[in-house]
Short mmCIF file of C-alpha atoms in Angstrom, two decimals:
data_model
loop_
_atom_site.label_atom_id
_atom_site.label_comp_id
_atom_site.label_asym_id
_atom_site.label_seq_id
_atom_site.Cartn_x
_atom_site.Cartn_y
_atom_site.Cartn_z
CA UNK D 1 13.71 72.38 9.27
CA UNK D 2 11.09 74.98 10.10
CA UNK D 3 7.95 74.45 8.04
CA UNK D 4 5.73 77.41 8.92
CA UNK D 5 7.60 80.53 9.94
CA UNK D 6 6.12 83.66 11.41
CA UNK D 7 7.79 87.01 11.80
CA UNK D 8 8.12 88.77 14.05
CA UNK D 9 7.48 86.53 17.06
CA UNK D 10 6.60 89.57 19.15
CA UNK D 11 5.17 92.82 17.82
CA UNK D 12 4.39 95.95 19.78
CA UNK D 13 2.39 98.68 18.10
CA UNK D 14 0.56 101.79 19.12
CA UNK D 15 -3.17 102.23 19.08
CA UNK D 16 -4.20 103.03 15.50
CA UNK D 17 -0.77 102.42 13.97
CA UNK D 18 -0.90 99.93 11.07
CA UNK D 19 0.99 96.70 11.52
CA UNK D 20 1.83 93.78 9.22
CA UNK D 21 2.49 90.23 10.34
CA UNK D 22 4.28 87.79 8.08
CA UNK D 23 3.97 84.06 7.48
CA UNK D 24 5.99 81.85 5.17
CA UNK D 25 5.92 78.12 4.52
CA UNK D 26 8.25 75.55 3.01
CA UNK D 27 5.55 72.89 2.62
CA UNK D 28 4.13 74.07 -0.69
CA UNK D 29 0.63 73.78 0.72
CA UNK D 30 -2.34 75.18 -1.19
CA UNK D 31 -4.13 76.59 1.82
CA UNK D 32 -2.96 79.22 4.28
CA UNK D 33 -4.97 80.38 7.29
CA UNK D 34 -4.81 83.23 9.76
CA UNK D 35 -6.18 82.73 13.26
CA UNK D 36 -6.51 85.08 16.19
CA UNK D 37 -6.11 83.48 19.60
CA UNK D 38 -6.77 85.36 22.81
CA UNK D 39 -5.75 84.11 26.20
CA UNK D 40 -7.51 80.88 27.27
CA UNK D 41 -9.59 80.81 24.09
CA UNK D 42 -9.69 78.66 20.99
CA UNK D 43 -8.06 79.90 17.80
CA UNK D 44 -10.57 81.97 15.83
CA UNK D 45 -10.31 81.79 12.06
CA UNK D 46 -10.04 85.22 10.44
CA UNK D 47 -9.65 84.17 6.80
CA UNK D 48 -7.94 81.68 4.57
CA UNK D 49 -6.52 81.44 1.08
CA UNK D 50 -7.09 78.46 -1.15
CA UNK D 51 -4.32 79.11 -3.64
CA UNK D 52 -5.08 82.70 -4.64
CA UNK D 53 -8.74 82.60 -3.67
CA UNK D 54 -9.38 84.67 -0.58
CA UNK D 55 -12.08 83.56 1.87
CA UNK D 56 -13.11 85.92 4.63
CA UNK D 57 -15.00 84.76 7.70
CA UNK D 58 -18.29 86.59 8.14
CA UNK D 59 -17.37 88.05 11.53
CA UNK D 60 -13.83 89.15 10.70
CA UNK D 61 -13.59 92.92 11.25
CA UNK D 62 -12.84 95.12 8.22
CA UNK D 63 -9.76 96.27 10.11
CA UNK D 64 -8.09 92.98 9.15
CA UNK D 65 -6.79 92.41 5.64
CA UNK D 66 -4.61 89.79 4.07
CA UNK D 67 -2.33 89.35 1.08
CA UNK D 68 -0.84 86.26 -0.48
CA UNK D 69 1.64 87.32 -3.17
CA UNK D 70 2.79 83.76 -3.84
CA UNK D 71 2.39 80.19 -2.56
CA UNK D 72 4.99 80.61 0.16
CA UNK D 73 4.03 83.90 1.76
CA UNK D 74 0.95 85.31 3.41
CA UNK D 75 0.57 88.61 5.27
CA UNK D 76 -1.89 89.85 7.84
CA UNK D 77 -2.43 93.61 7.82
CA UNK D 78 -4.17 95.31 10.71
CA UNK D 79 -5.03 98.78 9.48
CA UNK D 80 -5.86 100.50 12.76
CA UNK D 81 -5.16 98.23 15.71
CA UNK D 82 -7.30 98.67 18.78
CA UNK D 83 -6.65 97.46 22.30
CA UNK D 84 -9.00 94.54 21.61
CA UNK D 85 -6.75 93.31 18.82
CA UNK D 86 -3.99 92.37 21.22
CA UNK D 87 -3.67 88.61 20.83
CA UNK D 88 -1.58 85.78 19.47
CA UNK D 89 -1.88 85.53 15.69
CA UNK D 90 -1.36 82.07 14.31
CA UNK D 91 -0.68 81.19 10.71
CA UNK D 92 -1.40 77.66 9.51
CA UNK D 93 -1.17 75.74 6.27
CA UNK D 94 -2.73 72.62 4.84
CA UNK D 95 -3.03 70.73 1.60
CA UNK D 96 -6.30 70.77 -0.28
CA UNK D 97 -8.78 68.04 0.56
CA UNK D 98 -8.15 66.41 -2.82
CA UNK D 99 -4.74 65.40 -1.50
CA UNK D 100 -6.43 63.22 1.13
CA UNK D 101 -5.16 65.13 4.14
CA UNK D 102 -6.21 68.48 5.50
CA UNK D 103 -4.02 68.40 8.60
CA UNK D 104 -3.13 71.94 9.56
CA UNK D 105 0.44 72.86 10.39
CA UNK D 106 0.73 75.86 12.65
CA UNK D 107 3.46 78.44 12.88
CA UNK D 108 4.81 79.55 16.27
CA UNK D 109 2.61 82.63 16.28
CA UNK D 110 3.14 86.36 16.62
CA UNK D 111 2.13 87.91 19.91
CA UNK D 112 0.76 91.38 19.24
CA UNK D 113 0.71 94.01 21.96
CA UNK D 114 -1.21 97.26 21.40
CA UNK D 115 -0.24 100.20 23.57
CA UNK A 1 -22.07 76.99 9.90
CA UNK A 2 -20.40 74.39 12.05
CA UNK A 3 -20.65 74.56 15.84
CA UNK A 4 -18.32 72.49 18.01
CA UNK A 5 -18.87 72.07 21.74
CA UNK A 6 -16.17 70.64 23.96
CA UNK A 7 -16.37 69.33 27.52
CA UNK A 8 -15.07 69.59 30.12
CA UNK A 9 -13.35 72.97 30.05
CA UNK A 10 -10.93 71.86 32.75
CA UNK A 11 -9.85 68.38 33.77
CA UNK A 12 -7.53 67.36 36.56
CA UNK A 13 -6.34 63.76 36.90
CA UNK A 14 -3.74 61.90 38.88
CA UNK A 15 -0.69 60.63 37.03
CA UNK A 16 -1.43 57.19 35.61
CA UNK A 17 -5.17 57.73 35.39
CA UNK A 18 -7.10 58.08 32.16
CA UNK A 19 -8.49 61.32 30.76
CA UNK A 20 -11.46 61.67 28.44
CA UNK A 21 -12.47 64.79 26.54
CA UNK A 22 -15.69 64.91 24.55
CA UNK A 23 -16.84 67.02 21.62
CA UNK A 24 -20.04 67.35 19.67
CA UNK A 25 -20.52 68.95 16.28
CA UNK A 26 -23.53 70.17 14.37
CA UNK A 27 -22.74 69.95 10.66
CA UNK A 28 -23.32 66.48 9.25
CA UNK A 29 -21.06 67.44 6.32
CA UNK A 30 -18.02 67.45 8.61
CA UNK A 31 -15.84 64.47 7.94
CA UNK A 32 -12.44 65.23 9.44
CA UNK A 33 -11.89 65.55 13.19
CA UNK A 34 -8.43 66.53 14.43
CA UNK A 35 -7.26 66.96 18.01
CA UNK A 36 -4.60 69.52 18.86
CA UNK A 37 -2.44 69.87 21.95
CA UNK A 38 -1.25 73.34 22.85
CA UNK A 39 1.29 73.86 25.58
CA UNK A 40 1.54 77.24 27.24
CA UNK A 41 2.94 79.82 24.85
CA UNK A 42 3.39 77.31 22.02
CA UNK A 43 1.63 76.51 18.78
CA UNK A 44 -1.19 73.96 18.52
CA UNK A 45 0.13 70.62 17.35
CA UNK A 46 -1.87 67.78 15.89
CA UNK A 47 -1.80 64.71 18.12
CA UNK A 48 -4.36 62.49 16.42
CA UNK A 49 -7.13 62.77 13.87
CA UNK A 50 -9.97 60.67 12.54
CA UNK A 51 -12.06 60.63 9.41
CA UNK A 52 -15.74 59.86 9.23
CA UNK A 53 -15.24 56.49 7.58
CA UNK A 54 -13.47 55.23 10.72
CA UNK A 55 -14.99 54.68 14.17
CA UNK A 56 -11.84 54.50 16.25
CA UNK A 57 -8.16 55.23 15.92
CA UNK A 58 -5.36 54.60 18.37
CA UNK A 59 -1.79 55.82 18.65
CA UNK A 60 0.03 54.48 21.71
CA UNK A 61 -1.62 56.10 24.75
CA UNK A 62 -3.97 58.24 22.71
CA UNK A 63 -7.20 57.12 21.07
CA UNK A 64 -10.07 58.88 19.38
CA UNK A 65 -13.58 57.54 18.86
CA UNK A 66 -16.20 58.91 16.50
CA UNK A 67 -19.96 58.37 16.53
CA UNK A 68 -21.12 59.96 13.30
CA UNK A 69 -24.78 59.22 13.93
CA UNK A 70 -24.73 61.05 17.24
CA UNK A 71 -22.24 63.65 15.95
CA UNK A 72 -19.79 63.28 18.77
CA UNK A 73 -16.16 62.29 19.10
CA UNK A 74 -13.90 61.78 22.07
CA UNK A 75 -10.23 61.84 22.96
CA UNK A 76 -8.95 59.22 25.37
CA UNK A 77 -5.53 59.46 27.02
CA UNK A 78 -4.45 56.48 29.09
CA UNK A 79 -1.63 56.27 31.65
CA UNK A 80 -1.43 60.04 31.82
CA UNK A 81 1.90 61.71 32.54
CA UNK A 82 2.69 65.23 33.80
CA UNK A 83 3.91 66.17 30.31
CA UNK A 84 0.39 65.54 29.02
CA UNK A 85 -0.66 68.71 30.85
CA UNK A 86 -1.76 71.21 28.20
CA UNK A 87 -4.82 72.65 26.50
CA UNK A 88 -6.48 70.24 24.11
CA UNK A 89 -8.67 71.44 21.25
CA UNK A 90 -10.99 69.33 19.15
CA UNK A 91 -12.02 70.51 15.71
CA UNK A 92 -14.40 69.54 12.93
CA UNK A 93 -13.74 70.09 9.27
CA UNK A 94 -16.24 69.92 6.40
CA UNK A 95 -15.74 68.23 3.09
CA UNK A 96 -14.58 71.35 1.25
CA UNK A 97 -11.41 72.02 -0.68
CA UNK A 98 -9.83 74.11 2.02
CA UNK A 99 -10.69 71.78 4.87
CA UNK A 100 -10.92 74.68 7.30
CA UNK A 101 -11.68 73.59 10.86
CA UNK A 102 -14.02 74.88 13.53
CA UNK A 103 -12.42 74.54 16.93
CA UNK A 104 -13.95 73.65 20.27
CA UNK A 105 -13.26 75.99 23.17
CA UNK A 106 -10.51 73.80 24.58
CA UNK A 107 -9.93 71.65 27.65
CA UNK A 108 -7.18 72.45 30.12
CA UNK A 109 -5.78 69.13 31.30
CA UNK A 110 -3.69 69.03 34.43
CA UNK A 111 -1.92 65.79 35.35
CA UNK A 112 -0.82 65.78 38.96
CA UNK A 113 2.33 63.82 39.78
#
């Protein structure tokens, strides 16, 4: 009964070669988040969608883009990956605060390697 | 924006002892404070959370306390077990629709058998 699914679990790409990471959810949550987590560090929020409204964090590089074609799916596009973009990418979902709970449910993550 | 500080960064305890992790936050608008446990190579998972209208919450061996005036909250784990070994993250979330959280830098807890 997987709730937040990420594909692929492991992605290897070459320096500068675009890559897309996928996230889907079966929870019907309004909000979807993308985090970047490097080794021994806290998850760093890149952006989030509240329904179709896109919210970018101020320090998210322009290299990172996102799409949410429907409630269930959200994509992270890295246009020209650099060596510094190698990390675990975590997708998470939550209800809106009006529901009374903003607990975030995380997917298993995609580990990105840049060669 | 919100700033969350977490201490200590590493914590080693003997099995059966208690462990305490402390966090402070800066934004008085934050009103939701979750704690996540992340085992090596796995996703963060919520273990307990607290809202600003509550001062303490307990779930078996885990408890969280919140001092909203001082803007700090703490995680308490009693009777620690080796399987409690993991990285623990605190977070603070403002009263906005999305409820996005700012994470602390994490505490690596090691429970020695």
